[in-house]
Every structure is written in C-alpha cells, then in structure tokens.
Coordinates of C-alpha atoms in Angstrom, one line a residue:
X1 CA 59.8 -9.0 -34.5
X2 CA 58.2 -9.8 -37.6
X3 CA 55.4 -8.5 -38.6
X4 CA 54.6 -7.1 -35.3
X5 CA 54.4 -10.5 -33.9
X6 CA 56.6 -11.2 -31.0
X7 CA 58.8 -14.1 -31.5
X8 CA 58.9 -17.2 -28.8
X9 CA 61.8 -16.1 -26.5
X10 CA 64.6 -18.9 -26.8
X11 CA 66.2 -21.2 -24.3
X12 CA 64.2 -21.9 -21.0
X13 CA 61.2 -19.6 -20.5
X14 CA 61.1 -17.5 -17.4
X15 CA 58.2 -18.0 -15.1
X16 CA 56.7 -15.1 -14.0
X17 CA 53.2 -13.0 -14.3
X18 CA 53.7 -13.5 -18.6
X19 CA 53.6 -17.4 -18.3
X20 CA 50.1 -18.7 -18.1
X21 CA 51.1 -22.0 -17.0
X22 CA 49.7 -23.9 -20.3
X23 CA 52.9 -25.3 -21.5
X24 CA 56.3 -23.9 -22.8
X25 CA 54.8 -22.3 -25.7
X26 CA 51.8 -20.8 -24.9
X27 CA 53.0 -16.8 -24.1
X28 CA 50.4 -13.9 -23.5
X29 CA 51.1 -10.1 -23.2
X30 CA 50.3 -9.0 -19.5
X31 CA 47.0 -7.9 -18.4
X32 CA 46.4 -4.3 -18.2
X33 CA 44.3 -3.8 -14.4
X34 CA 41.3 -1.4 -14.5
X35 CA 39.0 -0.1 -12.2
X36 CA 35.2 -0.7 -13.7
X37 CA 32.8 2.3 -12.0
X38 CA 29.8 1.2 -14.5
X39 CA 30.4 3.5 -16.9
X40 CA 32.1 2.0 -20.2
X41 CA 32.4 4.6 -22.3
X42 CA 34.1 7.4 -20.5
X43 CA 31.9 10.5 -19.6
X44 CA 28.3 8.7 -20.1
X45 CA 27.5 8.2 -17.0
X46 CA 29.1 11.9 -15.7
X47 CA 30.3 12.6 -12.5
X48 CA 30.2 9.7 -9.5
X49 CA 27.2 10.9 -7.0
X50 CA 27.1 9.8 -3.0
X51 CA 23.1 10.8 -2.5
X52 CA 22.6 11.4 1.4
X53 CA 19.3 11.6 1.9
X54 CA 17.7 14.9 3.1
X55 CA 14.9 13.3 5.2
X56 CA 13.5 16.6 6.7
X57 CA 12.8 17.9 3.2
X58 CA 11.9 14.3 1.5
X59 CA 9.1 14.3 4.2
X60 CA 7.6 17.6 3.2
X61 CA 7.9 17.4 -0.4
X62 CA 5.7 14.2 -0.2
X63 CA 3.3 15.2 2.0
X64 CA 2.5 18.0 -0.2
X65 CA 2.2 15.8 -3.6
X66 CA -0.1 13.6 -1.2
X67 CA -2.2 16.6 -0.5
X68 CA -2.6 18.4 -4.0
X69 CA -1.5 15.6 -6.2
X70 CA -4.7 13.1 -7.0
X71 CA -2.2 10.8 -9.1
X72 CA -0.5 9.9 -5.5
X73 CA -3.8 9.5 -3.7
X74 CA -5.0 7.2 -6.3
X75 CA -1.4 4.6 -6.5
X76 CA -1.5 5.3 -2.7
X77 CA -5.0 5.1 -1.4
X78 CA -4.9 1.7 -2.6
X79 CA -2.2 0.1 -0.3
X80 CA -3.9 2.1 2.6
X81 CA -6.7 0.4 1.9
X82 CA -6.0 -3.2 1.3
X83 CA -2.8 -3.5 3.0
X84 CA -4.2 -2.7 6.4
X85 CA -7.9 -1.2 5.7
X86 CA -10.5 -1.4 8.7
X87 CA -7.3 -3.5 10.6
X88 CA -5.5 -7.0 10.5
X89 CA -7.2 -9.9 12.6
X90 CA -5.3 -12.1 15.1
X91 CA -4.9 -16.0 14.5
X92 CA -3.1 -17.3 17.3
X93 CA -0.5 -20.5 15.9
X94 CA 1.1 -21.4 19.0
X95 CA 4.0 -24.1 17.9
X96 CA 3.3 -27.0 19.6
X97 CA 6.4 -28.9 18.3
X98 CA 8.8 -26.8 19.8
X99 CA 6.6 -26.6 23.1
X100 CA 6.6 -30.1 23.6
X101 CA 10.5 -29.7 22.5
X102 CA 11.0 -27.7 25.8
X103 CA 9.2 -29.3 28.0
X104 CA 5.5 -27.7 27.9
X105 CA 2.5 -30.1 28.7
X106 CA 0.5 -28.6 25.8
X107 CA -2.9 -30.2 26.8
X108 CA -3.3 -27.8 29.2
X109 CA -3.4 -25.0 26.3
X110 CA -5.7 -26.2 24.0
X111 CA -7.9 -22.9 24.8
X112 CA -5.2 -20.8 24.9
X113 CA -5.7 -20.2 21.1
X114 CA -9.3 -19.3 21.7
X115 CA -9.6 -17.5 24.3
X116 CA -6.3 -15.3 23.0
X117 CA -8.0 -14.3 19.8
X118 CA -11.6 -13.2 21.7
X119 CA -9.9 -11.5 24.3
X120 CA -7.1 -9.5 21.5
X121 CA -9.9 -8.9 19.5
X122 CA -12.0 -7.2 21.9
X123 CA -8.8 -5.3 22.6
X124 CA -7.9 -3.8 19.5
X125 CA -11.5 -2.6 18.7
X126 CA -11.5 -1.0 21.8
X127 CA -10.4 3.1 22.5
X128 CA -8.7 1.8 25.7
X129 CA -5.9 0.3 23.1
X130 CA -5.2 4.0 22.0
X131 CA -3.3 6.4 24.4
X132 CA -5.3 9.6 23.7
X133 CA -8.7 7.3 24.0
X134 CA -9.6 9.0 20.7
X135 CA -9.8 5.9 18.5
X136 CA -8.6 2.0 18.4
X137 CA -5.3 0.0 17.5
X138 CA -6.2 -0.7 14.2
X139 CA -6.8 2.8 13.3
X140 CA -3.1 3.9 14.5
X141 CA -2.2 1.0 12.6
X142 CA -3.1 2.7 9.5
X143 CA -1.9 6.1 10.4
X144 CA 1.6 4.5 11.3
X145 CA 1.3 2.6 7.6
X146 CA 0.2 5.7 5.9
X147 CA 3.0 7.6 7.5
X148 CA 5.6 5.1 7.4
X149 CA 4.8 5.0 3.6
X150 CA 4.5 8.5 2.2
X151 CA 7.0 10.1 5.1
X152 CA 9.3 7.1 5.5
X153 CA 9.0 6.0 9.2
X154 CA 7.0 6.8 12.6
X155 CA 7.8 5.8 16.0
X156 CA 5.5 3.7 18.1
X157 CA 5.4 3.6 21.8
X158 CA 3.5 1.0 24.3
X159 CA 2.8 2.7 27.7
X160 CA 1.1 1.0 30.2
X161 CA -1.2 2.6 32.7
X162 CA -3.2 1.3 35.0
X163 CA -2.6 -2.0 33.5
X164 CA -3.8 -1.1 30.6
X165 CA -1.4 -1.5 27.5
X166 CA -2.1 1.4 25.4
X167 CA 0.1 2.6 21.9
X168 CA 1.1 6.3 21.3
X169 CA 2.3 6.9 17.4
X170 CA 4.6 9.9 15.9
X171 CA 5.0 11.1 12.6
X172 CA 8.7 11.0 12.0
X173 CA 9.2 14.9 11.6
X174 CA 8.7 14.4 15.4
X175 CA 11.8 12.3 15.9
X176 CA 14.7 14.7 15.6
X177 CA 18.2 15.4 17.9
X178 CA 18.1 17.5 21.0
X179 CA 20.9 19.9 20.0
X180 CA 20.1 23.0 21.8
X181 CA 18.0 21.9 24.8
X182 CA 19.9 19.2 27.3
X183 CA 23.5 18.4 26.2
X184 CA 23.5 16.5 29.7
X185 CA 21.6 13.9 27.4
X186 CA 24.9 13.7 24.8
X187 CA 27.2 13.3 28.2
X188 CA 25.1 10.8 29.2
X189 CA 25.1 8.8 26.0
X190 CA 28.9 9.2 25.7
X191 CA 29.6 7.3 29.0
X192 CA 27.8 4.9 28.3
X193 CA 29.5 4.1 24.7
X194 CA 26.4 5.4 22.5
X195 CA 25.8 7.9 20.1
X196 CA 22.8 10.2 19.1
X197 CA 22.2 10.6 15.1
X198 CA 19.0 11.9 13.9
X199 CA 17.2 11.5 17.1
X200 CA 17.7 7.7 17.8
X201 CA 20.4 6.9 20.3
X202 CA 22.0 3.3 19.6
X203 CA 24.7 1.9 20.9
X204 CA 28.3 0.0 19.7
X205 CA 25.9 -2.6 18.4
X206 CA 24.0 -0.7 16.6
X207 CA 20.9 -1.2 18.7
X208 CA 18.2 1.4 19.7
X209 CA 18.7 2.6 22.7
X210 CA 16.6 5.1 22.7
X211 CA 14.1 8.2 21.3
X212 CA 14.1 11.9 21.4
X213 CA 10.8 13.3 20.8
X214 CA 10.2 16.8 20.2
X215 CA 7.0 17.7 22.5
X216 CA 4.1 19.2 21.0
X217 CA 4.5 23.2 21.9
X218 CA 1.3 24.5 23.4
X219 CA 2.5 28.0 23.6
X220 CA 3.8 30.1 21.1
X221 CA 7.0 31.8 23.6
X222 CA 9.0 28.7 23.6
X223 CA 12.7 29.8 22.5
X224 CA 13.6 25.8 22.5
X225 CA 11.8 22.8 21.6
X226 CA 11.4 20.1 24.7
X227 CA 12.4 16.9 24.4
X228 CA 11.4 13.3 25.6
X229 CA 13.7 10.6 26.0
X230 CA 12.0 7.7 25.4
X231 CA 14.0 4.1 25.8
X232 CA 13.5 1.5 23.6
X233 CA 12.9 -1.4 26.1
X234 CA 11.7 -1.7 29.6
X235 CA 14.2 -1.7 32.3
X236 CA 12.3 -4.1 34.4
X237 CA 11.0 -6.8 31.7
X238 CA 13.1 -6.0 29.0
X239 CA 10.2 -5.6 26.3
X240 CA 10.8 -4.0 23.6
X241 CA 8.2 -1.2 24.3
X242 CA 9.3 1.8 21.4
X243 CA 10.5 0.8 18.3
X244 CA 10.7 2.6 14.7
X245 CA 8.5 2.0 11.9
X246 CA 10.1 2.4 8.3
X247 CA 8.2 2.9 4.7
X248 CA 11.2 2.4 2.8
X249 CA 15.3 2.5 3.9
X250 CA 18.2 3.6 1.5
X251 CA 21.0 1.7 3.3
X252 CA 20.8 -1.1 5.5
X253 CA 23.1 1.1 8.2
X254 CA 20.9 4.4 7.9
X255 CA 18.9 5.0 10.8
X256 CA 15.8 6.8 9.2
X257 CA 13.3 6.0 6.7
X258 CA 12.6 7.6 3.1
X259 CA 9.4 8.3 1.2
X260 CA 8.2 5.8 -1.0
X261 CA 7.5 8.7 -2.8
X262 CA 11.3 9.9 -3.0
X263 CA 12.0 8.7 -6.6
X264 CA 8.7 10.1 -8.5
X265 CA 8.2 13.0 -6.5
X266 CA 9.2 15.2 -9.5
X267 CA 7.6 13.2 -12.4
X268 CA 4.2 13.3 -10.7
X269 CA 4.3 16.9 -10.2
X270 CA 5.3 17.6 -13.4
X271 CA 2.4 15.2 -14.5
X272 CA -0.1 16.7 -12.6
X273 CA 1.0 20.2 -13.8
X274 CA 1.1 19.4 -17.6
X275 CA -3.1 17.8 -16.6
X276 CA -3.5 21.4 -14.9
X277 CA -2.5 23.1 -18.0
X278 CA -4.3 20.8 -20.5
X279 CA -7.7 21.3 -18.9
X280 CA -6.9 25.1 -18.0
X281 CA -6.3 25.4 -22.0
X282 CA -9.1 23.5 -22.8
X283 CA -11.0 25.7 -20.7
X284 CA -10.1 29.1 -22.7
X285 CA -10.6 27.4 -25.9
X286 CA -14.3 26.9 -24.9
X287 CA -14.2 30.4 -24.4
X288 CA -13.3 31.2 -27.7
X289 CA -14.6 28.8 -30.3
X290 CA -14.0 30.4 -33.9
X291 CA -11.4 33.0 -35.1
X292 CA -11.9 35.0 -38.3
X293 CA -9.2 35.1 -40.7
X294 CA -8.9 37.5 -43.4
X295 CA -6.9 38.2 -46.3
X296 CA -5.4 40.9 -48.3
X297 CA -9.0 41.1 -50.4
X298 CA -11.2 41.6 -47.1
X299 CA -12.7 44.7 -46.8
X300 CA -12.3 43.9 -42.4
X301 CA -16.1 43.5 -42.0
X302 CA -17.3 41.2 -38.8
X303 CA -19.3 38.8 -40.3
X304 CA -21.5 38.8 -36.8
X305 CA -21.3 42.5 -36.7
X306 CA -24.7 42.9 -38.2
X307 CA -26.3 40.2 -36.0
X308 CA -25.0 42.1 -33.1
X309 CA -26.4 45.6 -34.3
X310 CA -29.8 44.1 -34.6
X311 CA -29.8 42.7 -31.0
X312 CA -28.5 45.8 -30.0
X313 CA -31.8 47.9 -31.8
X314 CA -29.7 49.1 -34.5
X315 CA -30.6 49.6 -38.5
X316 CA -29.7 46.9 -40.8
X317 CA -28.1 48.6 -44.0
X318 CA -29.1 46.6 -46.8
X319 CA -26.1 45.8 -48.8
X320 CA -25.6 43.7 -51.5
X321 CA -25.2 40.6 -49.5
X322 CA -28.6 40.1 -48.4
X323 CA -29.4 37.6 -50.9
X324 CA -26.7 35.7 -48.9
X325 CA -28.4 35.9 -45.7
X326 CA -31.5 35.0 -47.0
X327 CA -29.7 31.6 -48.4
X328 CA -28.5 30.9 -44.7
X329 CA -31.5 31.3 -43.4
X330 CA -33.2 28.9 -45.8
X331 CA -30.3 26.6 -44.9
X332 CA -30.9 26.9 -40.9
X333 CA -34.2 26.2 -41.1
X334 CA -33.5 23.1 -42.9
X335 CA -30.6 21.6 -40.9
X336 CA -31.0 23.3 -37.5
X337 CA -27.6 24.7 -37.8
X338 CA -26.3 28.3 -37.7
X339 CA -24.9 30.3 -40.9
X340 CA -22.8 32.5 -41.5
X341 CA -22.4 33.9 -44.7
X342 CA -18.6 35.6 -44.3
X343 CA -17.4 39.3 -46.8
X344 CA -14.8 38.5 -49.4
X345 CA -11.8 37.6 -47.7
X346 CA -12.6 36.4 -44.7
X347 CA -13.0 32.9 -43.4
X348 CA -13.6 31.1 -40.0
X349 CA -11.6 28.8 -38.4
X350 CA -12.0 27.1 -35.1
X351 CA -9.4 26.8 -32.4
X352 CA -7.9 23.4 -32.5
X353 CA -4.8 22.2 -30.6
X354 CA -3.1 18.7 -30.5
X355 CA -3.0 18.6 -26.8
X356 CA -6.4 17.3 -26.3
X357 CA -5.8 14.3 -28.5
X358 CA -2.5 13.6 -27.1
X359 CA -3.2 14.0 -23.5
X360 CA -4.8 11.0 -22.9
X361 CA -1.9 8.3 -24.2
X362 CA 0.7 10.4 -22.6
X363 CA -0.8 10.6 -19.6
X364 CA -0.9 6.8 -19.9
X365 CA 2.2 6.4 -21.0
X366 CA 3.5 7.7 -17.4
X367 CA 1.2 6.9 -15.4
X368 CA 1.6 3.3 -16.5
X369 CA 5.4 3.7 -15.6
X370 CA 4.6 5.3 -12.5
X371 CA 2.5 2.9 -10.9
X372 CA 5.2 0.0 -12.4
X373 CA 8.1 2.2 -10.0
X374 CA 5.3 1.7 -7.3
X375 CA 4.8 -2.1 -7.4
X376 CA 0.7 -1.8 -8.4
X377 CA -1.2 -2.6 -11.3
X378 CA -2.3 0.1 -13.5
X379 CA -5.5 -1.5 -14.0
X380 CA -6.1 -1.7 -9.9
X381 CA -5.0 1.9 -9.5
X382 CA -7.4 2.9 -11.4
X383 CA -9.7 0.1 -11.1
X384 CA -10.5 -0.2 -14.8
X385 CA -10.6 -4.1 -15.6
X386 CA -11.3 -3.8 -19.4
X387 CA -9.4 -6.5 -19.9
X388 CA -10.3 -10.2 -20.4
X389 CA -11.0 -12.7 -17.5
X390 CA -7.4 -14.4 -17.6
X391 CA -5.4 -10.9 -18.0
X392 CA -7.7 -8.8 -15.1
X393 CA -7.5 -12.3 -12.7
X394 CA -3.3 -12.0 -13.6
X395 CA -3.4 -8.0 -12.3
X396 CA -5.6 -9.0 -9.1
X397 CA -3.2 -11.9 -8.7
X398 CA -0.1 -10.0 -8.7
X399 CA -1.5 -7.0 -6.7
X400 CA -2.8 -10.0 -4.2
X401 CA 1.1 -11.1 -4.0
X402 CA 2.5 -7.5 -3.3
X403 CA -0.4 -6.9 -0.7
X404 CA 0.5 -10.5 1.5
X405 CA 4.6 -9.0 1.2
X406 CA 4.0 -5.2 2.2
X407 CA 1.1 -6.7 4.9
X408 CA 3.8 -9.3 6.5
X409 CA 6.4 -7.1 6.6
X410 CA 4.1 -4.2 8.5
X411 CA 2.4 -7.1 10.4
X412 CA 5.9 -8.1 12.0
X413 CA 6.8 -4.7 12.7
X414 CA 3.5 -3.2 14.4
X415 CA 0.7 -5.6 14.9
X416 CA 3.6 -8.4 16.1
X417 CA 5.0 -6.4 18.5
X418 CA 2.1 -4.7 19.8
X419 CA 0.9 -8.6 20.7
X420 CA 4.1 -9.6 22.4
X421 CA 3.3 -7.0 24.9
X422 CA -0.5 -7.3 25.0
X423 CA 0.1 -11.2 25.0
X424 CA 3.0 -11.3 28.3
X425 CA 0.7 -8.9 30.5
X426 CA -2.5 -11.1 29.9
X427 CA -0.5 -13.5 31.4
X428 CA 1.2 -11.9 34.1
X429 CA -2.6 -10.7 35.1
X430 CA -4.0 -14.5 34.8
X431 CA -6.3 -13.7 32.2
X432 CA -4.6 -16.2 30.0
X433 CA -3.7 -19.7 30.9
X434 CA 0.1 -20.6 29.6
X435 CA 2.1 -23.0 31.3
X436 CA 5.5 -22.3 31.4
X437 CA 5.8 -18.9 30.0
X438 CA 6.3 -16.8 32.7
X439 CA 9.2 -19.3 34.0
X440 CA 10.8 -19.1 30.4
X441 CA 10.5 -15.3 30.9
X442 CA 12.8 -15.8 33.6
X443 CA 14.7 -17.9 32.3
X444 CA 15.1 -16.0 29.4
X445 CA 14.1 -19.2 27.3
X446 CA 13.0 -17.3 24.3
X447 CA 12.2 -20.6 22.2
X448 CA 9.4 -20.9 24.4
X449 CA 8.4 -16.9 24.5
X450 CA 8.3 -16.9 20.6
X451 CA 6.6 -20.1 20.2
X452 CA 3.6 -19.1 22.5
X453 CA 3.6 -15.5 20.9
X454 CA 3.5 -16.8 17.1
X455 CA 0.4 -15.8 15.2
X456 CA -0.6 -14.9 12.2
X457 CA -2.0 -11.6 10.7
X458 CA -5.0 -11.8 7.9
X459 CA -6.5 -8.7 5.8
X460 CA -9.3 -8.5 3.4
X461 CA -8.4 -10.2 0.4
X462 CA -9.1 -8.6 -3.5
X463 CA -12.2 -8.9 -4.4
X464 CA -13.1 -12.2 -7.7
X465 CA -13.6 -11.0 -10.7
X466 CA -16.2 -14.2 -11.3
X467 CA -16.9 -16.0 -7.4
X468 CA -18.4 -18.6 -8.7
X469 CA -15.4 -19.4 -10.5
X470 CA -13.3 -18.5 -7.4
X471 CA -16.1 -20.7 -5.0
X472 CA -15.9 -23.8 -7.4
X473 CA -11.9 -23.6 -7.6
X474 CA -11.4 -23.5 -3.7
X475 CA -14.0 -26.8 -3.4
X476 CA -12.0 -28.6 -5.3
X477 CA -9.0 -27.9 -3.6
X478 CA -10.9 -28.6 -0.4
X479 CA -11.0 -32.5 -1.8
X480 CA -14.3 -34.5 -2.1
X481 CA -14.8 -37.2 0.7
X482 CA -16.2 -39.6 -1.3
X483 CA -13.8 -40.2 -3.5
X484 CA -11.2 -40.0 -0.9
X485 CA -9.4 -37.1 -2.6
X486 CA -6.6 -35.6 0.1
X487 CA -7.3 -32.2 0.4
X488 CA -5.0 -29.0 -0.6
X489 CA -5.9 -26.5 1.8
X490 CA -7.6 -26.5 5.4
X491 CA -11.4 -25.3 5.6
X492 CA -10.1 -22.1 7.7
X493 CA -7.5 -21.3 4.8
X494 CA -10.5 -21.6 2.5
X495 CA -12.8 -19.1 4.4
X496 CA -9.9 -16.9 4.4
X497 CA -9.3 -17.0 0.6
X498 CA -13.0 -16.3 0.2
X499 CA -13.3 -13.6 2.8
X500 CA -15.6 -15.5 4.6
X501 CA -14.4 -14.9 8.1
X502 CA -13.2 -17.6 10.4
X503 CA -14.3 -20.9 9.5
X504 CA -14.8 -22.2 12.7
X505 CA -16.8 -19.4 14.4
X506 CA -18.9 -19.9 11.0
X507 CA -19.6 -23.5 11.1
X508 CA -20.5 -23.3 15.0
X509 CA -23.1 -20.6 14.1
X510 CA -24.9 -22.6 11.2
X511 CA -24.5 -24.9 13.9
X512 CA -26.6 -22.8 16.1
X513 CA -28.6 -22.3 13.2
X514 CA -29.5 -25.3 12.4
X515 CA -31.2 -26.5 16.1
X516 CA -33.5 -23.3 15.6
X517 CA -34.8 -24.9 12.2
X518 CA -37.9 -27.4 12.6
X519 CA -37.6 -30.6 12.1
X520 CA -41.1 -30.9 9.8
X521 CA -41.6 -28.2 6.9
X522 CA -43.6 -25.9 7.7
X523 CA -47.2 -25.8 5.8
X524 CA -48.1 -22.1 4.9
X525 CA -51.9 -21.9 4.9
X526 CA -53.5 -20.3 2.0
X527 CA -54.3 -16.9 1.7
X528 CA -57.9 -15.7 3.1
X529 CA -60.4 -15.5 0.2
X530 CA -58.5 -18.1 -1.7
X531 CA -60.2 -21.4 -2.7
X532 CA -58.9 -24.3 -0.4
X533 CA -56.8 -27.2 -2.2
X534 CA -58.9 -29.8 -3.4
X535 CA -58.5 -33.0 -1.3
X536 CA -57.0 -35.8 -2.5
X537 CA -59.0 -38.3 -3.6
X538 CA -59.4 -41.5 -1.0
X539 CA -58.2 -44.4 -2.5
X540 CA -60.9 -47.2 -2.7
X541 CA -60.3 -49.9 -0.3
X542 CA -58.9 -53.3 -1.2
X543 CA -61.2 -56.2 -1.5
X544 CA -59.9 -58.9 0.0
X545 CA -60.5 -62.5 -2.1
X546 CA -63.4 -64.6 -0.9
X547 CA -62.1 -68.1 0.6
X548 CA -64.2 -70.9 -0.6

C-alpha cells in the first residue's frame, strides 16, 4: 500500500467476484449490495406505510364533503354531467369482417343495425328498463356513475321478468359480508373452493361468483340484517347478469372500489372551512367598522357620544369644541360625507385584515391544484374562459379527451353489458333478425357473440367556443367533391363532433323536408291598402323588314 492505493496483486490473478473480466489489470474493490426503499437520505421519507383501505369509512367521509362541500359539487357536477348527462346513445357496429370470417351470410343483416338502435332506444327511455318502474336506464346509469365516483363502486343487477329485461342498482354500502346471519352460505362457498371477502364471493380464479346484499330493513326490530345472494351469471345462459361497478381501485387484486374523493378529502374540507371563516370574519367586521384609539392625552370622550345624546332628546353642553363641529358640518355639506371631529387624543381607525386580500389567490392556488389531482380544467370547473381563443379551445380540448376515456371506460362496464343482455333476448324473442347467433350461443362461438354485440356509446360533446370556426374546420375535413379531395372523417362522425344528432336520420328528414317544399316560389300578395306594383312595361313589338 502506498498512498492508500492498493498495489496490482502479483503472479496470475485470481478470478473471482473482484475480477471484472476487462483484462489482467483492470482490478475493482467489490460492490457493496443495498436495498433502495425510495428514501436516499435515511429518515426523510419516515416510517414504511402498507395503507389498507377503510372503504366503509372512505364512503361516508365523501358523501358528506359531496353534501356540504360546494368545491366537490362544482369539480364533480361536471363529470356527472358530460360524462353520462341525460344518457349515452346506441350505434350499433356489427363487424362484418369477422362475420363473414365465421361463416355469417351478412346480407341478410343489413337492418339489423337499424332496427337494433330504434328498438334499444325506445328501451332505455322507457320506465319498463328500471326495476322499481320509477325512472329509465339512462337515469340509473348516472346514479351508478355518480356513485361509482364519489363512493367507489355500486353493484348492478339485470332481472328479467316477464320478459322484460329490467336493471336494479346498489350503492356500495349495500354490498357487505353476511357474518352473523347464514354461515350455511360460508359452508357452502368452502365446498365449492370459494371465498367471501367484503361481500363478493369469487372463486380460485379470482372470478365473481357472487353478491351479498344487505336487504333494505322495513322494520325497526330486526336484531340481524338479511341478506341476498345474488350470482354473478345465469345458470341457464351463462350471462353475465350482476357485475360490480368501480370509481376508482387501489390495487389491481382488491375487490372494492375507493372514492375518487379519497386523496383530497382533507384539503377540501380544510378549504372550505378556511372560506367559512373568511366570510364569517368578514361578516363581523361589517358589523363593526371603526375603532377609536386613544392615547395617554385623551380625556376618554366618545366622539359620537354627543350625536347619540341628541338622538336620544338630551342637552348638548356647549364646550369649547363647537367651533369644530361647525367646520364638519360645513365640510359635509360640501362633500356628502360624514365628520367627525375626534377630543385630543383620540383617533379612528377602521378594522382592516389581510385575509380579504389574500383569500382570493389562495383559494386559487388550491383550487387550481385540486382540480389538477382531479383530471379537469380549472377554467371548465368553474366555467370561466377568460382566456384567449387558442388557450380556452386547449382546456375544452383536454377536458374533451378525459370525458371520451372516463365515458369508455363506464360505457364498457354499464351501458355494454346492459346491451349484451338486452341484445341476446331480442333475439331469442325474434324481435331481431341475426343469423347465426343463437347457434354461436350454443356453440359457445363467442367471436361471433362479440362481433354482433359490438357498438359504440356517444355523449354530448363540449360545447365551441367559436362554431363557425368549429363548422368550417369539420367541412374541410369532410373533403370537397369537386376537387376530388379524399375525405378525413365520415358525415356521421361529423354530426357527432357537432352535436348534430345522427347524420343519417337527419339527412332522411331534410329529405322529407324537402318533397313538402313547392317547386315554384311562392308570390306573397301585397298587403291590403297598399298600392299594387306597377306593371311592367310591354315591350313594343318588332317590326318585321318590308320585302321588296
């Protein structure tokens, strides 16, 4: 050692774990393993936390911020409202490729897309879509999104009665384990290799195998909650007919849903009570405008005192401040203002306080930061575009993109399956003409299954900032004929982007439209007691030359 550099070993090196296999002279000292947690300098990131989810109590906590707390009903009245809204329409896109693939003559459903979307339509408007008859599909589509969202997941059942494919939805408070009531159930799930955990019984798999739903208890001297076990697919046809609904997951392998809520449900409360406070103090400061101040020379007079006495009928000493008074007076009649003309000493202040001018950028500040946790635009939360054309049109854009993900996801997980059902017993009955499902069905060819049930789901779009601007840019992408230009979109993708309605049901109407027009304009005949158009003058005849 020299130096406290190692020297070269001599003779033949040894290969082992020191040798980095560079050459004979080329010697490292021996990595040191670590375990890396994250945390690089030790103690900054404190103790190493496992969070399990309390969903019972997550659940309440943002129900009551949705309740009290205007901040949440403004971020989350907005995705109620455009993700789902007034409902999401059916567009029917069977895939003829893969029809033809298996073997499907597909001219014989050319009006299977038709009469599918008139028939589902017709369907989901209708009460007889709701199992309590008290409203339609696409308002329990919004009640399971508004749910799902704020408590973190409901369950959704089909039931068919009568024929009649109807859809029951509960909150997820209702979906709980029967611990007290019927172990026979737990027996039962045992033999059969399943488990129930948090009222969902799956099996090895991890499929759902089933519900437990804590009935509704009409009377009040019920010891023990009952229970209904509701399976997750129908025995017979193997559709799935109850299936779970989540807002927002922690794990991939948990079986219940969070709050979207969960990780501002303390900084919106403490907003909203630092907004209480601020207007609450601004409130007792109106009260109380002025203070009086006095020194060590003030003889403690009120400078209102005498004001007061003459209201009140008393005498008016005169003292040797009147000549002050009368100044004041001469200086309110003047300006229109009130003066008061203050003892030795004494001097009025008014009541100010930083927190009115601070409020607004700190509210702001976090409600900015809020709504970026939330995936939404400040300026569409609050619907304040005081921006330009090209940074407003960049918010609406973005919001548009977060709207078509949240919408797809809740599309394939309510509307979807609702319409697999619907779709499969509409055929069954012979109200819908599709060759060869039924004999996939038995089959179990699900190529075929999927293919006729594929659709697509379409909301109300955000509203243009400038539609002429919007109208011009979608005609151009529509191509122009006569110039041969290929086009970019279809016309129904362009009635779509417009929120126009379906093309085609539009075109056949002006259609319509357009054989109830006359052929000649029509001549409005003037008003009575106006003067009648003069006549137009007859042209004088042509004289035809005389032939010699």
């Amino acid at each position: 050692m020299f130096g406290g550099v190692p020297e070269e070993p001599k003779g033949e090196p040894n290969i082992s774990s020191e040798y980095n296999g560079g050459g004979r002279n080329q010697w490292h000292r021996q990595a040191r393993d670590q375990f890396y947690d994250g945390e690089k300098t030790p103690g900054e990131l404190g103790n190493i936390v496992n969070l399990i989810p309390d969903y019972y109590s997550l659940r309440i906590r943002a129900y009551e911020q949705w309740l009290k707390n205007d901040i949440v009903r403004i971020i989350c009245g907005k995705f109620f409202k455009w993700t789902v809204g007034s409902g999401l329409d059916l567009q029917s896109e069977p895939n003829m490729v893969v029809l033809e693939q298996e073997g499907v003559d597909t001219s014989a459903i050319k009006d299977f897309r038709k009469m599918t979307e008139a028939r589902f339509k017709v369907y989901a408007g209708s009460k007889m879509s709701d199992y309590s008859r008290m409203t339609n599909l696409h308002q329990r589509a919004n009640e399971a999104f508004q749910s799902g969202f704020i408590g973190g997941d409901t369950l959704n059942v089909l039931r068919v009665n009568n024929g009649v494919l109807s859809i029951q939805v509960f909150d997820g408070q209702s979906i709980c384990s029967p611990f007290l009531t019927d172990p026979t159930w737990y027996d039962a799930a045992t033999a059969k290799g399943n488990i129930i955990l948090h009222g969902i019984e799956i099996d090895k798999k991890g499929t759902h195998v089933a519900f437990y739903v804590k009935k509704e208890q009409f009377s009040e001297f019920n010891l023990f909650a009952e229970f209904e076990r509701i399976e997750a697919r129908s025995p017979s046809t193997g559709l799935l007919m109850a299936w779970m609904y989540y807002g927002s997951k922690f794990r991939i392998n948990h079986l219940r849903g969070i709050s979207s809520l969960s990780s501002v449900l303390e900084k919106i409360d403490k907003l909203d009570r630092y907004t209480e406070a601020a207007v609450g103090s601004a409130e007792e400061r109106a009260k109380i405008p002025f203070f009086i101040e006095h020194n060590r020379f003030s003889d403690g007079e009120n400078p209102l005192g005498a004001k007061i006495k003459a209201k009140m009928g008393g005498r008016e000493d005169v003292d040797p401040w009147k000549q002050g008074e009368v100044l004041s007076k001469l200086v309110a009649a003047t300006t229109a203002k009130t003066v008061h003309n203050l003892p030795i000493g004494a001097k009025m202040n008014a009541i100010q306080t930083q927190t009115d001018l601070q409020y607004e950028p700190f509210f702001r500040a976090v409600f900015n930061q809020v709504c970026a946790s939330m995936d939404i635009p400040p300026e569409v939360a609050m619907q304040l575009y005081n921006s330009n054309y090209s940074a407003s049109r960049a918010a609406i854009n973005g919001w548009g993109h977060i709207i078509e993900i949240v919408r797809k996801y809740f599309s394939d997980n309510f509307y979807q399956n609702v319409y697999n059902v619907w779709l499969t017993l509409e055929i069954i009955n012979n109200k819908i003409k599709a060759p060869g499902f039924l004999e996939a069905m038995i089959a179990g060819n699900f190529m075929v299954l999927e293919s006729y049930c594929n659709a697509k789901w379409t909301g109300v779009n955000m509203p243009h900032i400038d539609p002429k601007k919007e109208v011009e840019a979608v005609r151009m992408m529509l191509g122009d004929k006569t110039k041969q230009e290929t086009p970019l979109i279809s016309n129904e993708r362009a009635a779509e982007i417009l929120n126009q309605g379906d093309w085609l049901q539009n075109y056949k109407q002006w259609e319509d439209e357009q054989k109830l027009l006359p052929k000649e304009p029509i001549i409005v005949p003037p008003a009575s007691g106006a003067a009648p158009k003069p006549a137009a003058a007859a042209k004088p005849a042509k004289k035809e030359p005389v032939k010699k």
